mmCIF file of C-alpha atoms in Angstrom:
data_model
loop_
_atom_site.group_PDB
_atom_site.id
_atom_site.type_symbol
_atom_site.label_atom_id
_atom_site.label_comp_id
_atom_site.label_asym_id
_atom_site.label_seq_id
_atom_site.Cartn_x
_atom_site.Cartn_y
_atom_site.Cartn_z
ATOM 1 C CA UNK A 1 15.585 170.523 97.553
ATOM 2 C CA UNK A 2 14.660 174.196 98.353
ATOM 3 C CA UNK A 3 17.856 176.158 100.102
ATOM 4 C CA UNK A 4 17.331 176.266 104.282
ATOM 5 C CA UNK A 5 16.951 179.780 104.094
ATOM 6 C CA UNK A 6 14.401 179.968 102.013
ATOM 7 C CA UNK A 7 12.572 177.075 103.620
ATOM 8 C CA UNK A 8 9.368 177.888 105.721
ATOM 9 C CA UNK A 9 8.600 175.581 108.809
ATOM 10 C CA UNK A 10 5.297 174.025 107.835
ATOM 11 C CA UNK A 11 2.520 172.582 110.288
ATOM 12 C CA UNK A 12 -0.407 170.570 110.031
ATOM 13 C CA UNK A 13 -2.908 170.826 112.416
ATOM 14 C CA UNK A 14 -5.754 168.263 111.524
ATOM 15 C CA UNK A 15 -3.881 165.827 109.756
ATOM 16 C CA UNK A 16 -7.370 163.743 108.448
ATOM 17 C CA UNK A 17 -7.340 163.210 104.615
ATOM 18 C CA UNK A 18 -6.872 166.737 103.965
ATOM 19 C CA UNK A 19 -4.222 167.416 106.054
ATOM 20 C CA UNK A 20 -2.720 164.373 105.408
ATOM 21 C CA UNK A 21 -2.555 164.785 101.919
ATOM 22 C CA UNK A 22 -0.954 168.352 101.326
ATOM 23 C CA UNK A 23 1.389 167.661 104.150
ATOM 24 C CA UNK A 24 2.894 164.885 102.435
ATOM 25 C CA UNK A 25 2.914 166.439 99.780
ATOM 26 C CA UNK A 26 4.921 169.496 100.344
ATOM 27 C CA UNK A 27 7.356 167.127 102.592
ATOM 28 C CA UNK A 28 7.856 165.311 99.766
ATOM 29 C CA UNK A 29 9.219 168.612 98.183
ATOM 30 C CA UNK A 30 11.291 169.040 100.640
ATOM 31 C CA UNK A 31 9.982 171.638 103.144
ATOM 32 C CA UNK A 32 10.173 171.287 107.264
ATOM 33 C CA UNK A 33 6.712 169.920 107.559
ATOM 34 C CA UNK A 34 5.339 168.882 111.294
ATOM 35 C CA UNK A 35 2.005 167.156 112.171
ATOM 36 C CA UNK A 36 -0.242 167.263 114.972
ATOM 37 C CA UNK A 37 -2.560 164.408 115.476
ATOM 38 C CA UNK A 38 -4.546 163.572 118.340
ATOM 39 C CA UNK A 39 -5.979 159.557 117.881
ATOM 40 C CA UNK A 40 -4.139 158.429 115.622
ATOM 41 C CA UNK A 41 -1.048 159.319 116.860
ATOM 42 C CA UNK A 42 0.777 156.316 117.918
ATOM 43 C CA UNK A 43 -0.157 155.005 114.186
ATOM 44 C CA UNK A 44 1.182 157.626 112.102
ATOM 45 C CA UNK A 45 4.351 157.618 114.801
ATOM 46 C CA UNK A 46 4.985 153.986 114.287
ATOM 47 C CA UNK A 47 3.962 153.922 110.484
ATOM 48 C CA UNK A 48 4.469 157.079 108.837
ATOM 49 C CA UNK A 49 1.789 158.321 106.625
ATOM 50 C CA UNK A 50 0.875 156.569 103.432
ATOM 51 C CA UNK A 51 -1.363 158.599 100.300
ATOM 52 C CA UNK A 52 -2.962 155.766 97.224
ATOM 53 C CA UNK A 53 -3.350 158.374 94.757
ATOM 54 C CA UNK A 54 -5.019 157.959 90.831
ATOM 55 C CA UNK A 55 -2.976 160.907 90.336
ATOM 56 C CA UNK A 56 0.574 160.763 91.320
ATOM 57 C CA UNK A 57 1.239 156.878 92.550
ATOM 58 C CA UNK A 58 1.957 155.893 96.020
ATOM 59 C CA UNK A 59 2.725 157.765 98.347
ATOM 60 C CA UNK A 60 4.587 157.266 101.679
ATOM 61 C CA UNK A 61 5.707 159.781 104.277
ATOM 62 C CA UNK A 62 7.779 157.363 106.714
ATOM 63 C CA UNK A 63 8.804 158.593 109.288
ATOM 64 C CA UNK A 64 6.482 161.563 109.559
ATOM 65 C CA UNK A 65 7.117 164.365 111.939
ATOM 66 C CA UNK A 66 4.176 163.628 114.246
ATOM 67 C CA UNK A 67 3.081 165.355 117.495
ATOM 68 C CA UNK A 68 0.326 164.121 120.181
ATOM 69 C CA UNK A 69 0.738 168.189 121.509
ATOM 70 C CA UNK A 70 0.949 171.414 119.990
ATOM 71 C CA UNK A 71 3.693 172.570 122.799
ATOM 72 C CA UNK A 72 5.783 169.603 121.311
ATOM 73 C CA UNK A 73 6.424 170.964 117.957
ATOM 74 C CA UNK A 74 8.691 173.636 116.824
ATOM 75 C CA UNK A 75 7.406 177.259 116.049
ATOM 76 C CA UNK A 76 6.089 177.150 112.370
ATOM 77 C CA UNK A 77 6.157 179.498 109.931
ATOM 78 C CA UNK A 78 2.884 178.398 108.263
ATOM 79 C CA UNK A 79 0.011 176.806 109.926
ATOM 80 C CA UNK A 80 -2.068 174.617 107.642
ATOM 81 C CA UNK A 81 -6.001 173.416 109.371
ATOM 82 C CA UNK A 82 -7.491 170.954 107.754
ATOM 83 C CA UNK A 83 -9.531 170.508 111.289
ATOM 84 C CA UNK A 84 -13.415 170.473 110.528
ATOM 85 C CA UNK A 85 -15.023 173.554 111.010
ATOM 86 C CA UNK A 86 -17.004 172.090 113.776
ATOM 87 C CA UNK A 87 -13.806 172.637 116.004
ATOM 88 C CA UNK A 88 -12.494 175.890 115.161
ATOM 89 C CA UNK A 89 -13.300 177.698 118.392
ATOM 90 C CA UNK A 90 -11.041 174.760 120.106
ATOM 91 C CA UNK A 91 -8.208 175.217 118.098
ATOM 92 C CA UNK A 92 -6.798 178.408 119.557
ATOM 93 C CA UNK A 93 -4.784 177.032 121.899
ATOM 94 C CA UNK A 94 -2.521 175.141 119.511
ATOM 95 C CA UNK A 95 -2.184 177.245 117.117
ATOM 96 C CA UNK A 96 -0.856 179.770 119.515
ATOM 97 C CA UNK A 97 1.688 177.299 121.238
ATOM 98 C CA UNK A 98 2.439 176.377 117.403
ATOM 99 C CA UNK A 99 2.994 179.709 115.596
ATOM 100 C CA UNK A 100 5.605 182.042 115.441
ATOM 101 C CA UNK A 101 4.898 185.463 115.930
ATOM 102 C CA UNK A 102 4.327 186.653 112.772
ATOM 103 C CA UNK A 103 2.836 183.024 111.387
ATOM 104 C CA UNK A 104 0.062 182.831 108.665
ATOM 105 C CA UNK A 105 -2.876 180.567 109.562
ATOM 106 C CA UNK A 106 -4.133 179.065 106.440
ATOM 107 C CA UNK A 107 -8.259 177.198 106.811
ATOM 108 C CA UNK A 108 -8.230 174.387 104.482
ATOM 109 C CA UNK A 109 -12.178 173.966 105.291
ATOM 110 C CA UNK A 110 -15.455 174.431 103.269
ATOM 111 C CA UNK A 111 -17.871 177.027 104.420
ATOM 112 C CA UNK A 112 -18.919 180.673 104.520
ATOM 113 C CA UNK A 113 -17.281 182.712 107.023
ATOM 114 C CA UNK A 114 -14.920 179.994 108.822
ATOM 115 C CA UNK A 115 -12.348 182.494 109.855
ATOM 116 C CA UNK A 116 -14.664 184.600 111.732
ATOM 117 C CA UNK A 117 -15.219 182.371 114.640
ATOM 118 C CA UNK A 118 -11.295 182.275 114.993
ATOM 119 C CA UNK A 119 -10.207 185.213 114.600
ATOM 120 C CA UNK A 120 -11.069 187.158 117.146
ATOM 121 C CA UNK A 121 -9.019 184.079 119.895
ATOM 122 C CA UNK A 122 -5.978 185.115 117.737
ATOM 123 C CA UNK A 123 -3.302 188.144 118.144
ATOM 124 C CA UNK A 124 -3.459 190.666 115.365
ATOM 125 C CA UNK A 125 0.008 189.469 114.350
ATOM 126 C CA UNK A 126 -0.925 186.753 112.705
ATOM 127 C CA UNK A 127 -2.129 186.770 109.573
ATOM 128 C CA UNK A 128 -5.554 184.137 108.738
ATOM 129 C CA UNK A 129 -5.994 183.056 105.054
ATOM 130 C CA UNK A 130 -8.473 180.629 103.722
ATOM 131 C CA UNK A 131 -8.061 177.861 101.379
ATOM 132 C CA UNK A 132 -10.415 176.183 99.023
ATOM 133 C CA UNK A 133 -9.368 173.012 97.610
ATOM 134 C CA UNK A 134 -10.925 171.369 94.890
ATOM 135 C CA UNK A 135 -10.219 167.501 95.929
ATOM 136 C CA UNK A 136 -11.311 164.338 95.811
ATOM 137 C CA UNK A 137 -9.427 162.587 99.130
ATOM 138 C CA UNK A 138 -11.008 160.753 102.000
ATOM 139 C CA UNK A 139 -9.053 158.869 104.800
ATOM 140 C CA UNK A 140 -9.120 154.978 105.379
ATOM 141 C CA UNK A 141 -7.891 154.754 108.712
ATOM 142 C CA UNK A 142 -5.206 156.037 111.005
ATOM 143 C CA UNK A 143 -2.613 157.288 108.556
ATOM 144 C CA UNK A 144 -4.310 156.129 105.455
ATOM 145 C CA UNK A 145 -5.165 158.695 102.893
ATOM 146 C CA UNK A 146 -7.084 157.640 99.161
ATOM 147 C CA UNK A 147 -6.838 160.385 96.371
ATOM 148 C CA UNK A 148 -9.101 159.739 93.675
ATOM 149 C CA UNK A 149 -8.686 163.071 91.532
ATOM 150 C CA UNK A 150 -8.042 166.880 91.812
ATOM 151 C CA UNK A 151 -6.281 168.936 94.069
ATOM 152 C CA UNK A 152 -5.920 172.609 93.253
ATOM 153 C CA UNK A 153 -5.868 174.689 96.328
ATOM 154 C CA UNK A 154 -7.145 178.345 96.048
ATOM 155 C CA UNK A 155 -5.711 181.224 98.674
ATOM 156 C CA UNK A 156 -7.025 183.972 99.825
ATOM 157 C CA UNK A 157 -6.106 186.403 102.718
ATOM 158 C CA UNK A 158 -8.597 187.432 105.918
ATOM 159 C CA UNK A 159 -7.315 189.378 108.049
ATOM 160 C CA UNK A 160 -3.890 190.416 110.155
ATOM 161 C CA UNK A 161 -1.119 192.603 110.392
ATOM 162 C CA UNK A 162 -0.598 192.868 106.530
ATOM 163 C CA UNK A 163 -0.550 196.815 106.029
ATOM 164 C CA UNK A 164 -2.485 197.279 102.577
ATOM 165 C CA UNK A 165 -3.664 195.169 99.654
ATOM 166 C CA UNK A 166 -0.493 194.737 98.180
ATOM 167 C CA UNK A 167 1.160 193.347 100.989
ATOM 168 C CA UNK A 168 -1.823 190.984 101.820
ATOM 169 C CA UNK A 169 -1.676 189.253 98.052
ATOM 170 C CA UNK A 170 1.951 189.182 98.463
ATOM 171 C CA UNK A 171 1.732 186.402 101.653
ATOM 172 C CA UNK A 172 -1.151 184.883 99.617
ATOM 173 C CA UNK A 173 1.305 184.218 96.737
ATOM 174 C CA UNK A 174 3.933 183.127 99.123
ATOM 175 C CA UNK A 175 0.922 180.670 100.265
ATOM 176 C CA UNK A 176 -0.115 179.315 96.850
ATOM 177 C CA UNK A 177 3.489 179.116 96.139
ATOM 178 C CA UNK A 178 4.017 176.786 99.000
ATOM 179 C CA UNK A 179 1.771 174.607 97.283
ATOM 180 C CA UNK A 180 2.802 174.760 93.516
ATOM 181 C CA UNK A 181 6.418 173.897 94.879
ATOM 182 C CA UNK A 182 4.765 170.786 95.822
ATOM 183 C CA UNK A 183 3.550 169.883 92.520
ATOM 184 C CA UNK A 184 -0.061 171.132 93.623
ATOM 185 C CA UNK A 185 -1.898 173.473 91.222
ATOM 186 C CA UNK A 186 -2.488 176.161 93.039
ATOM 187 C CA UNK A 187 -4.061 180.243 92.572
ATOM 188 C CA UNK A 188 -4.099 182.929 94.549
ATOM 189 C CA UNK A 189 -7.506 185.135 94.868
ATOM 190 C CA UNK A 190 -7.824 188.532 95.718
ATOM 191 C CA UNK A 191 -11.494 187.977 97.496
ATOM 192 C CA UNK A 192 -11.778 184.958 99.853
ATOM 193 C CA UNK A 193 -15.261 185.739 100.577
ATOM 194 C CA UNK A 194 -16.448 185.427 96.897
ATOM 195 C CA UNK A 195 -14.020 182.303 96.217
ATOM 196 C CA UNK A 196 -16.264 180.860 99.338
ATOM 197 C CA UNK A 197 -19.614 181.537 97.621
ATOM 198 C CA UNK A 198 -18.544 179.928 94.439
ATOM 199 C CA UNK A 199 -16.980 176.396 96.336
ATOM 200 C CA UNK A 200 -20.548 176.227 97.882
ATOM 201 C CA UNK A 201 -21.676 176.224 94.261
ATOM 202 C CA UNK A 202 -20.857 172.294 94.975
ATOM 203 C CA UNK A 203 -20.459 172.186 98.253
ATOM 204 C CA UNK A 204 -23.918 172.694 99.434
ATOM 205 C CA UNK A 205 -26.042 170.480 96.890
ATOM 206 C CA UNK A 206 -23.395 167.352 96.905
ATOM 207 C CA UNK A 207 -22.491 167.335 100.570
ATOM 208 C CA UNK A 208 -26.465 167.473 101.434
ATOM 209 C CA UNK A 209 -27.787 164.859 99.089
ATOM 210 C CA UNK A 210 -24.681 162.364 99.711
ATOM 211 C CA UNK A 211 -26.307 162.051 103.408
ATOM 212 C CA UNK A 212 -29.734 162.385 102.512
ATOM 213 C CA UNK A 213 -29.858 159.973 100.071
ATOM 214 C CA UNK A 214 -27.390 157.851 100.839
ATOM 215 C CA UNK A 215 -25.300 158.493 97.147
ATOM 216 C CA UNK A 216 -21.801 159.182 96.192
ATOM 217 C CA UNK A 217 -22.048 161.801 92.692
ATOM 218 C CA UNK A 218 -22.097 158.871 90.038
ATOM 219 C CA UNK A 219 -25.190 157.979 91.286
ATOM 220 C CA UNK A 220 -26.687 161.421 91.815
ATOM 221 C CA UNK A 221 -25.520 162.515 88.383
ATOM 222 C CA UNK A 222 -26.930 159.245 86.486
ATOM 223 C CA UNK A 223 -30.469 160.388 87.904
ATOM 224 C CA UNK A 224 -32.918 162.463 86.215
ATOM 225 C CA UNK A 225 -34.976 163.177 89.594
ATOM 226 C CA UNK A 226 -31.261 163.941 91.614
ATOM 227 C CA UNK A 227 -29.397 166.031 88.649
ATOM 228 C CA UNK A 228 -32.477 168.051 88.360
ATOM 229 C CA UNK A 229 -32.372 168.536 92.398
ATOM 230 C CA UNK A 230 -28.687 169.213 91.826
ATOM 231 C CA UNK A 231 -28.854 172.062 89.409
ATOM 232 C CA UNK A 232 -32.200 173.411 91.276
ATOM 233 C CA UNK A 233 -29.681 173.922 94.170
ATOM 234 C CA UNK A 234 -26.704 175.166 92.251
ATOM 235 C CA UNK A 235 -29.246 177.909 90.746
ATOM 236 C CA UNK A 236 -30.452 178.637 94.376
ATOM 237 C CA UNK A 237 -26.508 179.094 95.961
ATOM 238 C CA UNK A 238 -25.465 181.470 92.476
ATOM 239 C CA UNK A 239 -29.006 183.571 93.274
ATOM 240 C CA UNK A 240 -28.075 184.254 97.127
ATOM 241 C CA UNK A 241 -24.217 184.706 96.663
ATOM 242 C CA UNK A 242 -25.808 187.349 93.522
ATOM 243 C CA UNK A 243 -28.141 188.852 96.353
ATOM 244 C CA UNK A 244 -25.282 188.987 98.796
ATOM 245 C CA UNK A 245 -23.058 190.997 96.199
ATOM 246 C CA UNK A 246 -20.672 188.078 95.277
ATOM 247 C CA UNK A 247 -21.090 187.409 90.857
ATOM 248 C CA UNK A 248 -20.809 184.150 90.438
ATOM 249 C CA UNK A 249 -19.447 183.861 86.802
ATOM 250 C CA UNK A 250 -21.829 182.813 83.974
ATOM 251 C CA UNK A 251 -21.775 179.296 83.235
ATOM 252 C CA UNK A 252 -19.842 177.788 86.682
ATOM 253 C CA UNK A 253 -22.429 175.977 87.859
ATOM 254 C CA UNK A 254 -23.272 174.022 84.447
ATOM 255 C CA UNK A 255 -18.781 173.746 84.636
ATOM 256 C CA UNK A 256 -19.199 172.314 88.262
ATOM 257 C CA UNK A 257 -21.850 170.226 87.119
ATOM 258 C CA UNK A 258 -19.944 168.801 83.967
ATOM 259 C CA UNK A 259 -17.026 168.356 85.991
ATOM 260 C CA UNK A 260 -19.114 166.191 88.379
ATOM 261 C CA UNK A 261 -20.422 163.788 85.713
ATOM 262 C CA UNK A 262 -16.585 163.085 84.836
ATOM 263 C CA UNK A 263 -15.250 162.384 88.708
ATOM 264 C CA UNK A 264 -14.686 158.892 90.195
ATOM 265 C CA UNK A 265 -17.983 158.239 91.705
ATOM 266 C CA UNK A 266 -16.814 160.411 95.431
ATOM 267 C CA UNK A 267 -18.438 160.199 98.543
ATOM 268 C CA UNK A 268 -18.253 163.946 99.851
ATOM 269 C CA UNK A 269 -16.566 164.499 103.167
ATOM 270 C CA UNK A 270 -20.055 165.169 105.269
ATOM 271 C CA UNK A 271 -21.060 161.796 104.230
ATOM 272 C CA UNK A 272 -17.849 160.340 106.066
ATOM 273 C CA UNK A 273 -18.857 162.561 109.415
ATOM 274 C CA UNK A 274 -22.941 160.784 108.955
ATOM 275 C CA UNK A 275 -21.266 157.480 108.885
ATOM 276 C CA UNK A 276 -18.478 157.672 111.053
ATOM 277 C CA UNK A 277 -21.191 159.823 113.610
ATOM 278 C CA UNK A 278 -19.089 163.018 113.542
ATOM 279 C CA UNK A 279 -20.771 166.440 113.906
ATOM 280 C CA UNK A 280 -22.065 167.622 110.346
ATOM 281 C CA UNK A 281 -20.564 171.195 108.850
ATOM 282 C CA UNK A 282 -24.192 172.317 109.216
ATOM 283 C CA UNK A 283 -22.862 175.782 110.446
ATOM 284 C CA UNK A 284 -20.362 176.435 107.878
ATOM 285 C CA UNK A 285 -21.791 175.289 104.830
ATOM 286 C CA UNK A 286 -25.437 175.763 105.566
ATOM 287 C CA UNK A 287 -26.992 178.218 108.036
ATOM 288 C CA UNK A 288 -24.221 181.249 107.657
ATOM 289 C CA UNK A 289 -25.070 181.168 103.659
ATOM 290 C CA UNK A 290 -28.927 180.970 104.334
ATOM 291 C CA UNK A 291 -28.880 184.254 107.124
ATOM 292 C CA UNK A 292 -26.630 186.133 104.709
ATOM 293 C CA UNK A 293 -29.179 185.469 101.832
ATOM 294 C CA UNK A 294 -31.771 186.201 104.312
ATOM 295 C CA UNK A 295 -29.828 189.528 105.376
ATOM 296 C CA UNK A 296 -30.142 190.531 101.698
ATOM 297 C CA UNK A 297 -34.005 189.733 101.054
ATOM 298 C CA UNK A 298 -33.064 186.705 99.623
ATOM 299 C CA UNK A 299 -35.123 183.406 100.233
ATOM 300 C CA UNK A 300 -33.461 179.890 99.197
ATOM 301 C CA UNK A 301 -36.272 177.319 99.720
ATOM 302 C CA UNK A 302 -34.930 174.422 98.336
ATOM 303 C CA UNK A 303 -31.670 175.233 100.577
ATOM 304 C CA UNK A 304 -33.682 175.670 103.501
ATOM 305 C CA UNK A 305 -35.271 172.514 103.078
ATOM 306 C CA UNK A 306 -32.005 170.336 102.885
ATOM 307 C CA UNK A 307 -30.327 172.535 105.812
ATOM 308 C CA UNK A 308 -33.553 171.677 108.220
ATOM 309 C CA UNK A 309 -33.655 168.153 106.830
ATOM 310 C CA UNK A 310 -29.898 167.618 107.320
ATOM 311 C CA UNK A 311 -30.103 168.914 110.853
ATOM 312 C CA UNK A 312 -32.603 166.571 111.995
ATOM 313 C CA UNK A 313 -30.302 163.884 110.560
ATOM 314 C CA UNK A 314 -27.611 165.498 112.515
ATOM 315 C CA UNK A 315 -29.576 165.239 115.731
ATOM 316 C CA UNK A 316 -30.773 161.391 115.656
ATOM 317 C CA UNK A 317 -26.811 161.000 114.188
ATOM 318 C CA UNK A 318 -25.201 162.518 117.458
#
């Protein structure tokens, strides 16, 4: 157990599988972690919050500090949003009656440029990071959470009241530091943007084709026609993050791509929103790394094709 002075106030806001998941995890360790929850709140009240996991066992958080309002839990330290990015404009409000002062705001969301929308609804004093995680976790129901494999969470810092570089990768540590107290591998970067052009290395081709064609990745990667789609797409995302001034390292996509073919067959999270009739991450993971491609003289066909494709699923979906 970490000494009370040293412990931060942690809370979730968006507490799906994401959420869920590192929130347990780092209560497990010991910190002050709260959760906000808006449907399945009288669940996760009455049950707690309960994690299968291939990689650490079962997990149960019981009871769980749970909230139906953001006015209703104490100021926190850290705020973590594993909210889709569909909803970040409408997440203000809480995070404001949730945050101290000084709080850092960390985005646990896929996407280019998911801070931007939010930032501007937010006082200069706090401080916005974004995290990647590299995950395999979808929810099962109101306070159900399966983890098939992965977790590393990468952080990287915004924008806020941190004077200079120094000081900014010094919260960012604090933040990955959170998580590696947990027993979650965890980095921090020194350039969110680029981190978020590499994570659409998968994002953009497995998110897509898990709607489109109706496939988790064991059976995208076990055929010819999909893998070839796959690394078509890959090549296209490394070509307009290139364009757009962020290297992608040689050989990440073919490590993504290995990686892949060695998962549990997953179903990617935008393939739970088709299903379940949620609002796809078209914005986010889509249309923001097309324009800035565009911006650059940069045309991604085969991207273009899957966004406009995707949207028209989106609209018959809603």
């Amino acid at each position: 157990m970490m000494a009370a002075v040293n412990k931060p106030v942690i809370g979730i806001i968006g507490t799906g599988a994401i959420g869920g998941f590192y929130g347990v995890m780092l209560a497990r360790a010991g910190f002050d972690v709260h959760f906000l929850l808006r449907s399945e709140f009288s669940a996760v009240a009455e049950r707690g919050l309960h994690i299968n996991s291939a990689v650490h066992g079962p997990l149960t958080l019981h009871p769980a500090q749970a909230y139906s309002a953001a006015e209703d839990m104490p100021k926190c330290d850290w705020l973590l949003i594993g909210a889709k990015t569909t909803s970040n404009v409408d997440l203000a409000p809480a995070i404001l009656q949730a945050a101290k002062p000084d709080a850092k705001v960390l985005l646990l969301q896929n996407g280019l440029d998911v801070e931007d929308s939010l930032r501007p609804l937010l006082p200069d004093s706090l401080h916005l990071l974004g995290g990647l995680c590299l995950i395999c976790v979808h929810r099962d129901g109101p306070g159900l959470i399966t983890h098939q494999a992965l977790g590393m969470v990468s952080v990287g810092y915004h924008s806020g009241a941190a004077a200079d570089q120094q000081a900014r990768m010094a919260i960012v540590e604090e933040g990955a530091g959170l998580f590696g107290a947990a027993g979650v591998e965890s980095r921090a970067i020194p350039d969110l943007q680029q981190a978020r052009g590499q994570k659409l290395v998968w994002n953009i081709p497995y998110n897509g084709l898990s709607v489109l064609l109706g496939a988790g990745t064991s059976p995208l990667m076990a055929d010819a026609d999909s893998r070839g789609l796959i690394q078509a797409l890959m090549a296209e995302v490394v070509q307009g993050a290139t364009a757009c001034g962020h290297e992608i390292p040689p050989g990440y996509a073919d490590y993504l791509f290995t990686m892949t073919e060695k998962m549990p067959d997953y179903w990617p999270s935008m393939h739970h929103d088709f299903v379940h009739k949620r609002p796809l991450e078209l914005e986010a993971i889509y249309a923001r790394p097309l324009a800035a491609a565009k911006a650059a003289g940069c045309d991604l066909p085969r991207i273009d094709a899957l966004y406009r494709t995707l949207r028209f699923i989106d609209r018959r979906n809603a």
